[in-house]
Amino acid sequence: MSTTSVAEQWVDETARLTAPSRTEWCDGSKAEYDRLIEAMLRDGTLLPLNSRTYPNCYLHRSHPSDVARTEQLTFICTGRKEDAGPTNNWMAPAEAKRRAGEYLKGAMRGRTMYVIPYLMGPAGSAMSRTGIMVTDSAYVVASMHMMTRVGQVALQAMRRDDDFIAGLHSLGDLSPDRRLVLHFPEEKLIWSVGSGYGGNALLGKKCHALRLGSAQARQEGWLAEHMLIIGVEDPEGRVTYLAAAMPSASGKTNLSMVVSSLPGWRAWTVGDDIAWMHVDSTGQLRAINPERGFFGVAPNTSPKTNPNATQMVRSNTIFTNVALTPSGEPWWEGLTSEPPAGLLDWQGRAWTPGTPAAHPNSRFTVLAQQCPSIAPNWEDPHGVPISGLIFGSRRSAVIPLVFEAFDWTHGVFLGSAMSTETTAAITGQVGVVRRDPMAMLPFCGYNMGDYFAHWLAMGSRVARPPKIFRVNWFRRGADGKFLWPGFGDNMRVLKWMVERIHGGAPDVRETPIGFLPTPSALDTSGLDLRRGKLDEALRVDATEWLEALGDLDEFYGQFGSRMPQPIARKLSDTRRGFAG
Ligand code: GTP
Ligand code: SPV
Ligand code: MN
């Protein structure tokens, strides 16, 4: 395989540090994938699943202390601390390399170092970007095969010898005490050691496409966001494209492939986790999905909640940390109402009721093309035109089901003020409310004050700024139950958005936080929902809101002079709206 000298040099340098017994360049072929799978079946990294009901599907069990992203061990390593900003962990580049260098020195001894040239984005797209990562994990290579475009296609997309993000990954000893996920935006470099799981290890995803991607996007004038991309087709056959930011394990995969409960309406999946968005020469915002597959949350994926995903993972899928039935099928909480007898839990032990059978952050890895609702144009090099943006989060209280920002700046304010309850996608406590602006708190590779400013600036570059909406599927009633049925019924909310985008649904209720649908504006036909529940889901309470906005001055204050004033002004406008 032909490579460029800059890449070869970096690979040689890496091999000198990590001392693998051999180096293997990956070509991304099916034969290569099959060889990796066979080797992993032999050494126990993968277990075969039922080849009749789940053909070409495998189970991987990760180390029990390596089951989710570890944000406390994730760093942005810029020369100046203030360029990483107050919401990121920061380490000086030299110190970062010294520390991780100790863990990486000789870390690949006796192992193969795989070199993976990968492309983020469709072949032939000016928006796509190349990375070259090395890893000593065959599971990571197989996963990269599905999540990115590997091989010649990536090398061909390089516009210069050094036009790639370099990523060094080693499992190390998998100990959280010797784990670091380091980003060097000024060197287009990633170092990750000590984890083989998800976003810590599949470097194309969060490390490249979001953290380094966002820093690059700011410099080059585009957006790298933690967003799904969906096309909503109405009964007239018109497709309206939306992108939606939601925190980890908060509904992006579900919404991206939603099966509509409204007749005549359907969704086309373009992406489920990351959107790269550019303004084209006509001033239209366009999005590509930089990924090639889905690394989706398994628990609660069922024929009821997500029929497309359930069907999609019936073949050619690698499951990680799910439970195993006696007939060799994967299982997770919510797949069926009753757990099958004789389950082995995610660690391979006889399952004890009352404990998780599948790990709450267990996942499936599968090619996007297997999704029954994949959009026919999902790999269009020009991307899809975006007419609406959604910010969604997981909040039991206060935040209504849906509302619409007054304008772009107000929408950026709503995104910046987003808070959410934490999930099992990150290690640490679940259900803690934290600020998670634009669902990018863990993924913004630079100072978040500058990120807000970049968002405002993008608004003045688009000819017709997309409408911005805020959603919350997770509000609960006094009985502790979700007020809104969610899943397929979320299409009812999307329908309202599409109508608003095209100038319909004029009956809105104006409140200090934005426009809400009147309860009759939401299509609830065929929905068995008590009117009181919908009213409660759409309720805007001044006292609750004033309290919820209480800590925002402090949050914004941390960014000092980098905090854009127009956003701070929207906060005072909102307060004034509720007070008066
Ligand atoms: P990452 O891949 O971690 O970035 O997350 P994601 O946003 O793609 O998460 P995903 O769609 O897989 O969300 C998973 C969780 O959200 C599961 O527990 C789902 O049951 C829950 N969920 C998704 N949509 C809804 C909904 O409309 N209502 C409710 N109540 N729960 C939902
Ligand atoms: C997330 O945590 O937002 C994910 C899963 O999409 S991971 O790839 O592990 O980051
Ligand atoms: Mn994600």
Coordinates of C-alpha atoms and ligand atoms in Angstrom, one line a residue:
M1 CA 0.0 0.0 0.0
S2 CA 1.3 3.4 -0.9
T3 CA 1.6 5.9 1.9
T4 CA 3.1 9.3 2.4
S5 CA 6.4 9.8 4.1
V6 CA 4.9 12.0 6.9
A7 CA 2.6 9.2 7.8
E8 CA 5.3 6.5 7.5
Q9 CA 7.6 8.6 9.7
W10 CA 5.0 9.0 12.4
V11 CA 4.2 5.3 12.3
D12 CA 7.9 4.5 12.7
E13 CA 8.3 6.9 15.6
T14 CA 5.3 5.3 17.3
A15 CA 6.7 1.8 16.8
R16 CA 9.9 2.9 18.4
L17 CA 8.0 4.1 21.5
T18 CA 5.5 1.2 21.8
A19 CA 7.8 -1.6 20.5
P20 CA 5.3 -3.9 18.8
S21 CA 6.5 -7.3 17.5
R22 CA 5.1 -6.5 14.1
T23 CA 3.4 -3.7 12.2
E24 CA 0.4 -4.3 9.9
W25 CA -1.1 -1.7 7.5
C26 CA -4.9 -2.3 7.2
D27 CA -6.6 -2.2 3.8
G28 CA -10.2 -2.2 5.0
S29 CA -11.1 -5.3 3.0
K30 CA -13.6 -8.0 3.9
A31 CA -10.8 -10.6 3.9
E32 CA -9.0 -8.5 6.5
Y33 CA -12.2 -8.2 8.6
D34 CA -12.8 -11.9 8.4
R35 CA -9.2 -12.7 9.4
L36 CA -9.5 -10.4 12.5
I37 CA -12.8 -12.0 13.5
E38 CA -11.3 -15.5 13.2
A39 CA -8.3 -14.5 15.3
M40 CA -10.5 -13.0 17.9
L41 CA -12.7 -16.1 18.0
R42 CA -9.6 -18.2 18.5
D43 CA -8.2 -16.1 21.4
G44 CA -11.6 -15.5 23.1
T45 CA -11.8 -11.8 22.4
L46 CA -15.1 -12.6 20.6
L47 CA -17.7 -15.2 21.3
P48 CA -19.8 -16.5 18.4
L49 CA -23.5 -15.9 18.6
N50 CA -26.3 -18.1 17.2
S51 CA -25.4 -18.4 13.5
R52 CA -29.0 -19.1 12.5
T53 CA -30.8 -16.3 14.3
Y54 CA -27.9 -13.8 14.4
P55 CA -25.6 -14.7 11.5
N56 CA -22.1 -13.2 11.6
C57 CA -22.8 -11.7 15.0
Y58 CA -20.3 -11.8 17.9
L59 CA -20.2 -10.9 21.5
H60 CA -17.3 -9.0 23.1
R61 CA -16.9 -8.6 26.8
S62 CA -14.7 -5.7 27.8
H63 CA -12.7 -5.4 31.0
P64 CA -15.2 -4.8 33.8
S65 CA -13.5 -1.5 34.7
D66 CA -13.5 -0.4 31.1
V67 CA -17.2 0.0 30.1
A68 CA -17.8 3.7 29.2
R69 CA -16.0 6.9 28.4
T70 CA -13.9 8.2 31.3
E71 CA -14.3 12.0 31.1
Q72 CA -12.0 12.6 34.2
L73 CA -9.1 11.0 32.2
T74 CA -9.8 12.9 29.0
F75 CA -7.7 16.0 28.4
I76 CA -7.3 18.8 25.9
C77 CA -3.5 19.6 25.6
T78 CA -3.1 23.0 24.2
G79 CA -0.1 25.3 24.8
R80 CA -2.2 27.7 26.8
K81 CA -4.7 26.5 29.4
E82 CA -7.3 29.1 28.5
D83 CA -7.5 27.7 25.0
A84 CA -8.9 24.5 26.4
G85 CA -11.2 26.6 28.6
P86 CA -12.9 26.0 32.0
T87 CA -15.1 23.1 31.0
N88 CA -12.2 20.9 29.7
N89 CA -9.5 19.0 31.6
W90 CA -6.2 20.5 30.5
M91 CA -2.7 19.3 30.6
A92 CA 0.4 20.9 29.1
P93 CA 1.5 19.0 26.0
A94 CA 5.0 18.1 27.3
E95 CA 3.6 16.9 30.6
A96 CA 0.9 14.9 28.8
K97 CA 3.4 13.2 26.6
R98 CA 5.7 12.5 29.5
R99 CA 3.0 10.9 31.6
A100 CA 1.3 8.9 28.8
G101 CA 4.8 8.1 27.4
E102 CA 5.5 6.1 30.5
Y103 CA 2.4 4.0 29.9
L104 CA 3.1 3.7 26.2
K105 CA 6.7 2.8 26.4
G106 CA 7.0 -0.8 25.2
A107 CA 3.2 -1.1 25.6
M108 CA 2.8 -3.1 22.4
R109 CA 5.6 -5.6 23.1
G110 CA 4.6 -9.0 21.8
R111 CA 1.6 -7.5 20.1
T112 CA 0.8 -6.5 16.5
M113 CA 0.5 -2.8 15.8
Y114 CA -2.3 -2.2 13.3
V115 CA -2.1 0.9 11.2
I116 CA -5.5 2.1 10.1
P117 CA -5.9 4.8 7.5
Y118 CA -9.5 5.9 7.9
L119 CA -11.8 8.4 6.2
M120 CA -14.4 10.3 8.2
G121 CA -17.2 11.2 5.7
P122 CA -18.2 9.9 2.3
A123 CA -15.6 9.3 -0.4
G124 CA -15.3 12.3 -2.7
S125 CA -16.7 14.9 -0.2
A126 CA -14.8 18.1 0.3
M127 CA -16.1 17.9 3.9
S128 CA -14.5 14.5 4.6
R129 CA -11.2 14.2 6.6
T130 CA -8.5 11.6 6.9
G131 CA -7.1 10.0 10.1
I132 CA -4.3 7.5 10.6
M133 CA -4.6 5.6 13.8
V134 CA -2.4 2.8 15.2
T135 CA -3.8 0.3 17.8
D136 CA -2.8 -3.0 19.4
S137 CA -6.4 -4.1 19.7
A138 CA -8.0 -6.3 17.0
Y139 CA -11.4 -5.4 18.4
V140 CA -10.7 -1.7 17.7
V141 CA -9.6 -2.5 14.2
A142 CA -12.8 -4.5 13.5
S143 CA -14.9 -1.7 15.0
M144 CA -13.1 0.9 12.9
H145 CA -13.9 -1.1 9.8
M146 CA -17.5 -0.6 10.6
M147 CA -17.5 2.9 12.0
T148 CA -15.2 4.5 9.3
R149 CA -14.0 3.9 5.8
V150 CA -10.7 2.2 6.0
G151 CA -7.8 1.8 3.6
Q152 CA -6.9 3.3 0.2
V153 CA -10.1 5.4 0.2
A154 CA -8.7 7.4 3.1
L155 CA -5.2 7.8 1.8
Q156 CA -6.6 9.0 -1.5
A157 CA -8.6 11.7 0.2
M158 CA -5.5 13.3 1.7
R159 CA -4.8 16.7 0.0
R160 CA -1.2 17.0 1.3
D161 CA 1.3 14.6 2.9
D162 CA 0.4 15.8 6.4
D163 CA -3.3 16.0 5.8
F164 CA -4.3 13.6 8.5
I165 CA -5.1 13.4 12.2
A166 CA -2.6 11.0 13.9
G167 CA -4.0 8.7 16.6
L168 CA -2.0 6.5 18.8
H169 CA -4.0 3.9 20.8
S170 CA -2.9 1.2 23.0
L171 CA -4.8 -1.0 25.5
G172 CA -1.9 -0.6 27.9
D173 CA -2.9 -2.7 31.0
L174 CA -6.5 -1.5 30.9
S175 CA -6.1 0.0 34.4
P176 CA -8.0 3.2 35.0
D177 CA -5.0 4.3 37.0
R178 CA -2.9 4.2 33.9
R179 CA -5.4 5.5 31.4
L180 CA -5.3 8.8 29.5
V181 CA -7.2 10.1 26.5
L182 CA -5.2 13.1 25.3
H183 CA -5.9 15.5 22.5
F184 CA -3.3 17.8 20.9
P185 CA -5.3 20.1 18.6
E186 CA -2.2 22.1 17.7
E187 CA -0.4 19.0 16.5
K188 CA -3.4 17.2 15.0
L189 CA -2.6 14.4 17.3
I190 CA -4.4 12.0 19.7
W191 CA -2.9 9.7 22.3
S192 CA -5.1 7.2 24.1
V193 CA -3.9 4.5 26.4
G194 CA -5.5 2.2 28.9
S195 CA -9.0 1.7 27.5
G196 CA -10.4 -0.4 24.7
Y197 CA -14.0 0.9 25.0
G198 CA -16.0 3.1 22.6
G199 CA -15.2 6.7 22.4
N200 CA -12.0 6.2 24.4
A201 CA -10.6 3.8 21.8
L202 CA -12.3 4.2 18.4
L203 CA -10.4 7.4 17.8
G204 CA -12.2 8.4 14.7
K205 CA -15.4 9.1 16.7
K206 CA -15.3 11.4 19.7
C207 CA -11.5 12.2 19.6
H208 CA -11.2 13.0 15.9
A209 CA -14.7 13.8 14.6
L210 CA -15.7 15.9 17.6
R211 CA -12.8 17.1 19.8
L212 CA -10.2 17.8 17.2
G213 CA -12.9 18.2 14.6
S214 CA -14.6 21.0 16.5
A215 CA -11.3 22.8 16.9
Q216 CA -10.6 22.4 13.2
A217 CA -14.1 23.4 12.4
R218 CA -13.8 26.7 14.2
Q219 CA -10.6 27.6 12.4
E220 CA -12.0 26.6 9.0
G221 CA -15.5 28.0 9.5
W222 CA -17.8 24.9 9.9
L223 CA -19.4 23.0 12.7
A224 CA -18.6 19.6 14.2
E225 CA -21.5 18.6 16.4
H226 CA -22.8 15.7 18.6
M227 CA -25.9 15.5 16.4
L228 CA -28.0 13.0 14.6
I229 CA -29.1 13.8 11.0
I230 CA -32.6 12.9 9.9
G231 CA -34.8 13.5 6.8
V232 CA -38.5 13.8 7.6
E233 CA -40.8 12.9 4.7
D234 CA -44.3 14.3 4.8
P235 CA -47.3 12.8 3.0
E236 CA -46.6 15.0 0.0
G237 CA -43.2 13.3 -0.4
R238 CA -41.2 16.4 0.6
V239 CA -38.2 15.6 2.8
T240 CA -37.1 18.1 5.4
Y241 CA -33.7 17.5 7.0
L242 CA -33.0 18.2 10.6
A243 CA -30.0 17.7 12.9
A244 CA -30.4 17.1 16.6
A245 CA -28.0 17.4 19.5
M246 CA -28.7 15.3 22.5
P247 CA -26.3 14.1 25.3
S248 CA -25.0 10.6 25.3
A249 CA -27.6 7.9 25.7
S250 CA -30.4 10.4 25.4
G251 CA -32.2 9.5 22.3
K252 CA -30.2 10.3 19.1
T253 CA -30.1 6.7 17.8
N254 CA -33.8 6.3 18.5
L255 CA -34.9 9.5 16.9
S256 CA -32.6 9.1 13.9
M257 CA -34.4 5.9 12.8
V258 CA -37.8 6.6 14.3
V259 CA -40.7 4.6 12.9
S260 CA -43.6 7.1 12.7
S261 CA -46.8 6.5 14.5
L262 CA -48.4 9.1 12.1
P263 CA -49.6 7.6 8.9
G264 CA -48.0 9.2 5.8
W265 CA -44.9 10.5 7.7
R266 CA -41.6 8.7 7.7
A267 CA -38.0 9.3 8.7
W268 CA -34.8 8.7 6.7
T269 CA -31.7 8.1 8.7
V270 CA -28.5 10.0 7.7
G271 CA -26.5 9.7 10.9
D272 CA -27.1 8.9 14.6
D273 CA -24.2 10.6 16.5
I274 CA -22.1 13.2 14.7
A275 CA -22.8 15.9 12.1
W276 CA -20.2 17.9 10.2
M277 CA -22.0 21.0 8.9
H278 CA -20.8 23.5 6.3
V279 CA -22.3 26.5 4.6
D280 CA -22.3 26.0 0.9
S281 CA -21.8 28.7 -1.8
T282 CA -25.5 29.6 -1.8
G283 CA -25.5 30.1 2.0
Q284 CA -27.3 26.8 2.7
L285 CA -26.2 24.8 5.8
R286 CA -25.4 21.2 4.7
A287 CA -24.5 18.2 6.9
I288 CA -22.6 15.0 6.4
N289 CA -22.4 12.1 8.7
P290 CA -18.6 11.4 9.1
E291 CA -19.3 7.9 10.3
R292 CA -20.0 4.7 8.4
G293 CA -21.7 2.7 11.1
F294 CA -23.5 3.0 14.5
F295 CA -22.1 2.3 17.9
G296 CA -25.5 2.3 19.6
V297 CA -26.9 1.8 23.1
A298 CA -28.4 -1.7 23.4
P299 CA -30.6 -1.5 26.6
N300 CA -34.2 -0.5 25.9
T301 CA -33.8 -1.2 22.1
S302 CA -36.8 -3.3 21.3
P303 CA -39.3 -3.9 18.5
K304 CA -41.5 -1.4 20.3
T305 CA -39.0 1.4 21.0
N306 CA -36.8 1.0 17.9
P307 CA -37.9 -1.6 15.4
N308 CA -35.4 -0.5 12.8
A309 CA -32.4 -1.0 15.1
T310 CA -33.8 -4.3 16.3
Q311 CA -33.9 -5.5 12.8
M312 CA -30.6 -3.9 11.8
V313 CA -28.6 -5.8 14.5
R314 CA -29.8 -9.3 13.5
S315 CA -26.7 -9.9 11.3
N316 CA -23.1 -8.7 10.9
T317 CA -23.1 -7.0 14.3
I318 CA -20.6 -7.0 17.1
F319 CA -22.3 -6.7 20.5
T320 CA -20.3 -5.5 23.5
N321 CA -21.2 -6.2 27.1
V322 CA -24.7 -7.5 26.5
A323 CA -26.1 -10.6 28.2
L324 CA -26.1 -14.1 26.5
T325 CA -29.0 -16.5 26.3
P326 CA -28.5 -20.3 26.5
S327 CA -29.3 -20.5 22.7
G328 CA -26.5 -18.1 22.0
E329 CA -28.5 -15.0 21.4
P330 CA -27.7 -11.5 22.8
W331 CA -30.1 -10.0 25.3
W332 CA -30.5 -6.7 27.2
E333 CA -32.9 -5.1 29.5
G334 CA -36.0 -4.0 27.6
L335 CA -35.5 -6.3 24.6
T336 CA -38.3 -8.6 25.8
S337 CA -40.6 -7.9 28.8
E338 CA -39.4 -11.1 30.6
P339 CA -35.7 -12.0 30.8
P340 CA -35.1 -15.5 29.3
A341 CA -34.2 -18.2 31.7
G342 CA -30.5 -19.3 32.0
L343 CA -29.0 -15.9 31.1
L344 CA -25.3 -15.2 31.4
D345 CA -24.7 -11.6 32.4
W346 CA -22.3 -9.1 30.6
Q347 CA -19.4 -10.5 32.5
G348 CA -20.3 -14.1 31.6
R349 CA -21.6 -15.1 35.0
A350 CA -24.9 -16.8 35.7
W351 CA -27.2 -13.8 35.9
T352 CA -28.6 -12.8 39.3
P353 CA -32.0 -11.1 39.1
G354 CA -31.8 -7.6 40.5
T355 CA -28.4 -7.0 38.9
P356 CA -27.9 -5.7 35.4
A357 CA -27.9 -8.6 32.8
A358 CA -26.5 -6.4 30.1
H359 CA -24.3 -3.5 31.1
P360 CA -26.3 -0.2 31.0
N361 CA -23.8 1.1 28.5
S362 CA -23.7 -2.1 26.4
R363 CA -23.7 -1.4 22.7
F364 CA -24.0 -2.8 19.2
T365 CA -21.6 -2.0 16.3
V366 CA -23.1 -2.3 12.9
L367 CA -22.8 -0.8 9.4
A368 CA -25.2 2.1 8.7
Q369 CA -26.2 0.5 5.4
Q370 CA -28.0 -2.3 7.4
C371 CA -30.5 0.2 8.8
P372 CA -33.9 -0.3 7.2
S373 CA -34.5 3.5 7.2
I374 CA -31.1 4.5 5.9
A375 CA -31.5 7.5 3.6
P376 CA -30.8 6.7 -0.1
N377 CA -28.6 9.8 -0.2
W378 CA -26.9 9.3 3.1
E379 CA -23.4 9.3 1.5
D380 CA -24.0 12.2 -0.8
P381 CA -20.7 14.0 -0.9
H382 CA -22.5 17.3 -0.8
G383 CA -24.4 16.4 2.4
V384 CA -28.0 17.1 3.0
P385 CA -29.5 20.6 3.4
I386 CA -30.4 21.3 7.0
S387 CA -33.6 23.3 7.7
G388 CA -33.9 22.8 11.4
L389 CA -31.7 22.2 14.4
I390 CA -32.9 20.5 17.6
F391 CA -31.3 20.7 21.1
G392 CA -32.7 17.9 23.3
S393 CA -31.9 16.8 26.8
R394 CA -33.0 14.5 29.6
R395 CA -34.8 16.4 32.3
S396 CA -37.5 15.0 34.6
A397 CA -38.8 18.5 35.3
V398 CA -39.1 22.1 34.1
I399 CA -38.2 21.7 30.4
P400 CA -41.3 21.4 28.2
L401 CA -41.7 18.7 25.5
V402 CA -40.9 21.2 22.7
F403 CA -40.5 24.8 22.0
E404 CA -39.0 27.0 19.2
A405 CA -36.4 29.7 19.5
F406 CA -37.3 33.3 18.5
D407 CA -34.2 33.5 16.2
W408 CA -30.7 32.1 15.7
T409 CA -29.1 34.0 18.6
H410 CA -31.9 32.9 20.9
G411 CA -31.5 29.3 19.7
V412 CA -27.8 29.5 20.4
F413 CA -28.7 30.7 23.9
L414 CA -31.1 27.8 24.4
G415 CA -28.4 25.4 23.3
S416 CA -25.8 27.0 25.5
A417 CA -28.1 26.8 28.5
M418 CA -28.9 23.1 28.0
S419 CA -28.7 20.9 31.1
T420 CA -29.2 17.2 31.3
E421 CA -29.3 14.2 33.7
T422 CA -26.1 12.1 33.3
T423 CA -26.4 8.5 31.9
A424 CA -24.4 5.3 31.9
A425 CA -22.5 6.4 28.7
I426 CA -19.9 8.0 31.0
T427 CA -18.4 6.5 34.2
G428 CA -19.6 8.1 37.4
Q429 CA -23.0 8.9 38.9
V430 CA -26.1 8.5 36.7
G431 CA -29.0 11.0 36.9
V432 CA -27.0 14.0 38.1
V433 CA -28.2 17.3 36.4
R434 CA -25.3 19.2 34.8
R435 CA -24.9 21.9 32.2
D436 CA -24.2 20.3 28.8
P437 CA -24.2 23.0 26.2
M438 CA -25.3 21.7 22.8
A439 CA -24.6 18.2 24.2
M440 CA -20.9 19.1 23.6
L441 CA -19.6 19.4 27.2
P442 CA -17.5 16.3 26.8
F443 CA -16.6 16.9 23.2
C444 CA -15.8 20.5 22.6
G445 CA -12.0 20.5 21.8
Y446 CA -11.5 24.2 22.7
N447 CA -12.7 27.0 24.9
M448 CA -16.5 26.8 25.1
G449 CA -16.8 30.6 25.2
D450 CA -15.2 30.7 21.8
Y451 CA -17.5 27.8 20.7
F452 CA -20.6 29.9 21.6
A453 CA -19.1 32.8 19.6
H454 CA -18.4 30.5 16.7
W455 CA -22.0 29.4 16.7
L456 CA -23.2 33.0 16.6
A457 CA -20.8 33.8 13.8
M458 CA -22.1 30.8 11.8
G459 CA -25.6 32.3 12.0
S460 CA -24.6 35.3 10.1
R461 CA -23.1 33.2 7.3
V462 CA -26.2 31.2 6.5
A463 CA -28.6 32.8 4.1
R464 CA -31.7 31.3 5.8
P465 CA -30.8 30.3 9.3
P466 CA -32.4 27.0 10.2
K467 CA -35.1 27.3 12.9
I468 CA -33.9 26.1 16.2
F469 CA -36.0 23.9 18.5
R470 CA -35.6 22.6 22.1
V471 CA -37.1 19.2 23.1
N472 CA -37.3 17.1 26.2
W473 CA -38.9 13.6 25.9
F474 CA -38.1 12.8 29.5
R475 CA -40.3 15.1 31.6
R476 CA -42.2 13.2 34.3
G477 CA -45.5 13.7 36.0
A478 CA -46.4 13.6 39.7
D479 CA -46.7 9.8 39.4
G480 CA -43.0 9.6 38.3
K481 CA -43.9 8.4 34.9
F482 CA -42.9 10.0 31.6
L483 CA -45.6 12.5 30.5
W484 CA -44.9 11.9 26.8
P485 CA -44.9 8.4 25.2
G486 CA -41.8 9.2 23.1
F487 CA -40.2 7.0 20.5
G488 CA -42.6 6.6 17.4
D489 CA -44.8 9.4 18.8
N490 CA -41.9 11.8 18.6
M491 CA -42.8 12.1 14.9
R492 CA -45.8 14.2 16.1
V493 CA -43.3 16.7 17.4
L494 CA -41.2 16.5 14.2
K495 CA -44.3 17.1 12.2
W496 CA -44.9 20.3 14.1
M497 CA -41.4 21.4 13.5
V498 CA -41.6 20.7 9.7
E499 CA -44.8 22.7 9.6
R500 CA -43.2 25.6 11.4
I501 CA -40.2 25.4 9.1
H502 CA -42.4 25.6 6.0
G503 CA -44.5 28.5 7.4
G504 CA -47.4 26.5 8.8
A505 CA -48.8 25.9 12.3
P506 CA -49.2 29.6 12.9
D507 CA -51.1 29.1 16.2
V508 CA -48.3 29.2 18.7
R509 CA -48.1 30.3 22.3
E510 CA -45.4 32.9 22.9
T511 CA -43.6 32.6 26.2
P512 CA -40.3 34.1 27.5
I513 CA -38.4 30.9 26.5
G514 CA -39.8 30.7 22.9
F515 CA -42.8 29.6 20.9
L516 CA -44.7 26.5 22.1
P517 CA -47.3 24.6 20.1
T518 CA -50.8 25.1 21.4
P519 CA -52.0 21.6 22.5
S520 CA -54.2 21.4 19.4
A521 CA -51.3 22.3 17.1
L522 CA -49.6 19.0 17.9
D523 CA -51.1 16.1 16.0
T524 CA -52.4 13.7 18.6
S525 CA -54.7 11.7 16.3
G526 CA -54.8 8.1 17.3
L527 CA -52.8 8.8 20.5
D528 CA -54.3 7.7 23.7
L529 CA -53.0 10.5 25.9
R530 CA -55.0 12.4 28.5
R531 CA -55.2 16.1 27.7
G532 CA -53.9 16.9 31.2
K533 CA -50.7 15.0 30.5
L534 CA -50.0 17.0 27.3
D535 CA -50.7 20.2 29.1
E536 CA -48.3 19.2 31.8
A537 CA -45.7 18.2 29.2
L538 CA -46.0 21.7 27.6
R539 CA -46.3 23.7 30.9
V540 CA -43.9 26.6 31.3
D541 CA -43.6 27.7 34.9
A542 CA -42.0 31.0 35.7
T543 CA -40.9 30.1 39.2
E544 CA -39.4 26.8 38.1
W545 CA -37.6 28.5 35.2
L546 CA -36.2 31.4 37.2
E547 CA -34.7 28.9 39.6
A548 CA -33.4 26.7 36.8
L549 CA -31.7 29.7 35.2
G550 CA -30.2 30.7 38.5
D551 CA -26.7 29.3 38.1
L552 CA -26.3 30.3 34.5
D553 CA -24.6 33.7 35.3
E554 CA -22.0 31.7 37.1
F555 CA -21.7 29.2 34.3
Y556 CA -21.3 31.9 31.7
G557 CA -19.1 33.9 34.1
Q558 CA -16.3 31.2 33.9
F559 CA -15.7 32.1 30.3
G560 CA -14.9 35.8 31.2
S561 CA -14.4 38.0 28.2
R562 CA -14.8 35.0 25.9
M563 CA -18.5 34.8 26.7
P564 CA -20.4 36.4 23.9
Q565 CA -22.6 39.3 25.2
P566 CA -25.5 38.6 22.8
I567 CA -26.1 35.2 24.6
A568 CA -25.8 36.7 28.1
R569 CA -28.3 39.3 27.0
K570 CA -30.8 36.6 26.0
L571 CA -30.5 35.3 29.5
S572 CA -31.5 38.7 31.0
D573 CA -34.3 39.0 28.4
T574 CA -35.7 35.7 29.5
R575 CA -35.6 36.6 33.2
R576 CA -37.2 39.9 32.4
G577 CA -39.9 38.1 30.4
F578 CA -40.8 35.9 33.4
A579 CA -40.6 38.7 35.9
G580 CA -42.8 41.1 34.0
Ligands
GTP1 P1 -24.9 8.1 22.4 O1 -24.7 7.0 21.4 O2 -24.4 7.7 23.7 O3 -24.4 9.4 22.0 O4 -26.5 8.2 22.7 P2 -27.8 8.4 21.9 O5 -28.3 9.8 22.1 O6 -27.7 7.9 20.5 O7 -28.7 7.5 22.7 P3 -29.9 6.5 22.4 O8 -30.8 7.0 21.3 O9 -29.3 5.2 22.2 O10 -30.7 6.6 23.7 C1 -30.8 5.6 24.6 C2 -31.7 5.8 25.7 O11 -32.7 6.8 25.6 C3 -32.5 4.5 26.0 O12 -32.6 4.3 27.4 C4 -33.8 4.8 25.4 O13 -34.9 4.1 25.9 C5 -34.0 6.3 25.8 N1 -34.9 7.0 24.9 C6 -34.7 7.3 23.6 N2 -35.8 7.9 23.0 C7 -36.7 8.0 24.0 C8 -38.0 8.6 24.1 O14 -38.5 9.2 23.2 N3 -38.6 8.6 25.3 C9 -38.0 8.0 26.4 N4 -38.7 8.0 27.6 N5 -36.8 7.4 26.4 C10 -36.1 7.5 25.2
SPV2 C1 -21.4 8.8 23.6 O1 -21.0 8.6 24.8 O2 -21.8 9.9 23.3 C2 -21.3 7.8 22.6 C3 -20.7 6.5 22.9 O3 -21.7 8.0 21.4 S1 -18.9 6.6 22.8 O4 -18.5 6.3 21.5 O5 -18.4 5.6 23.7 O6 -18.4 7.9 23.2
MN3 MN -22.5 10.1 21.3

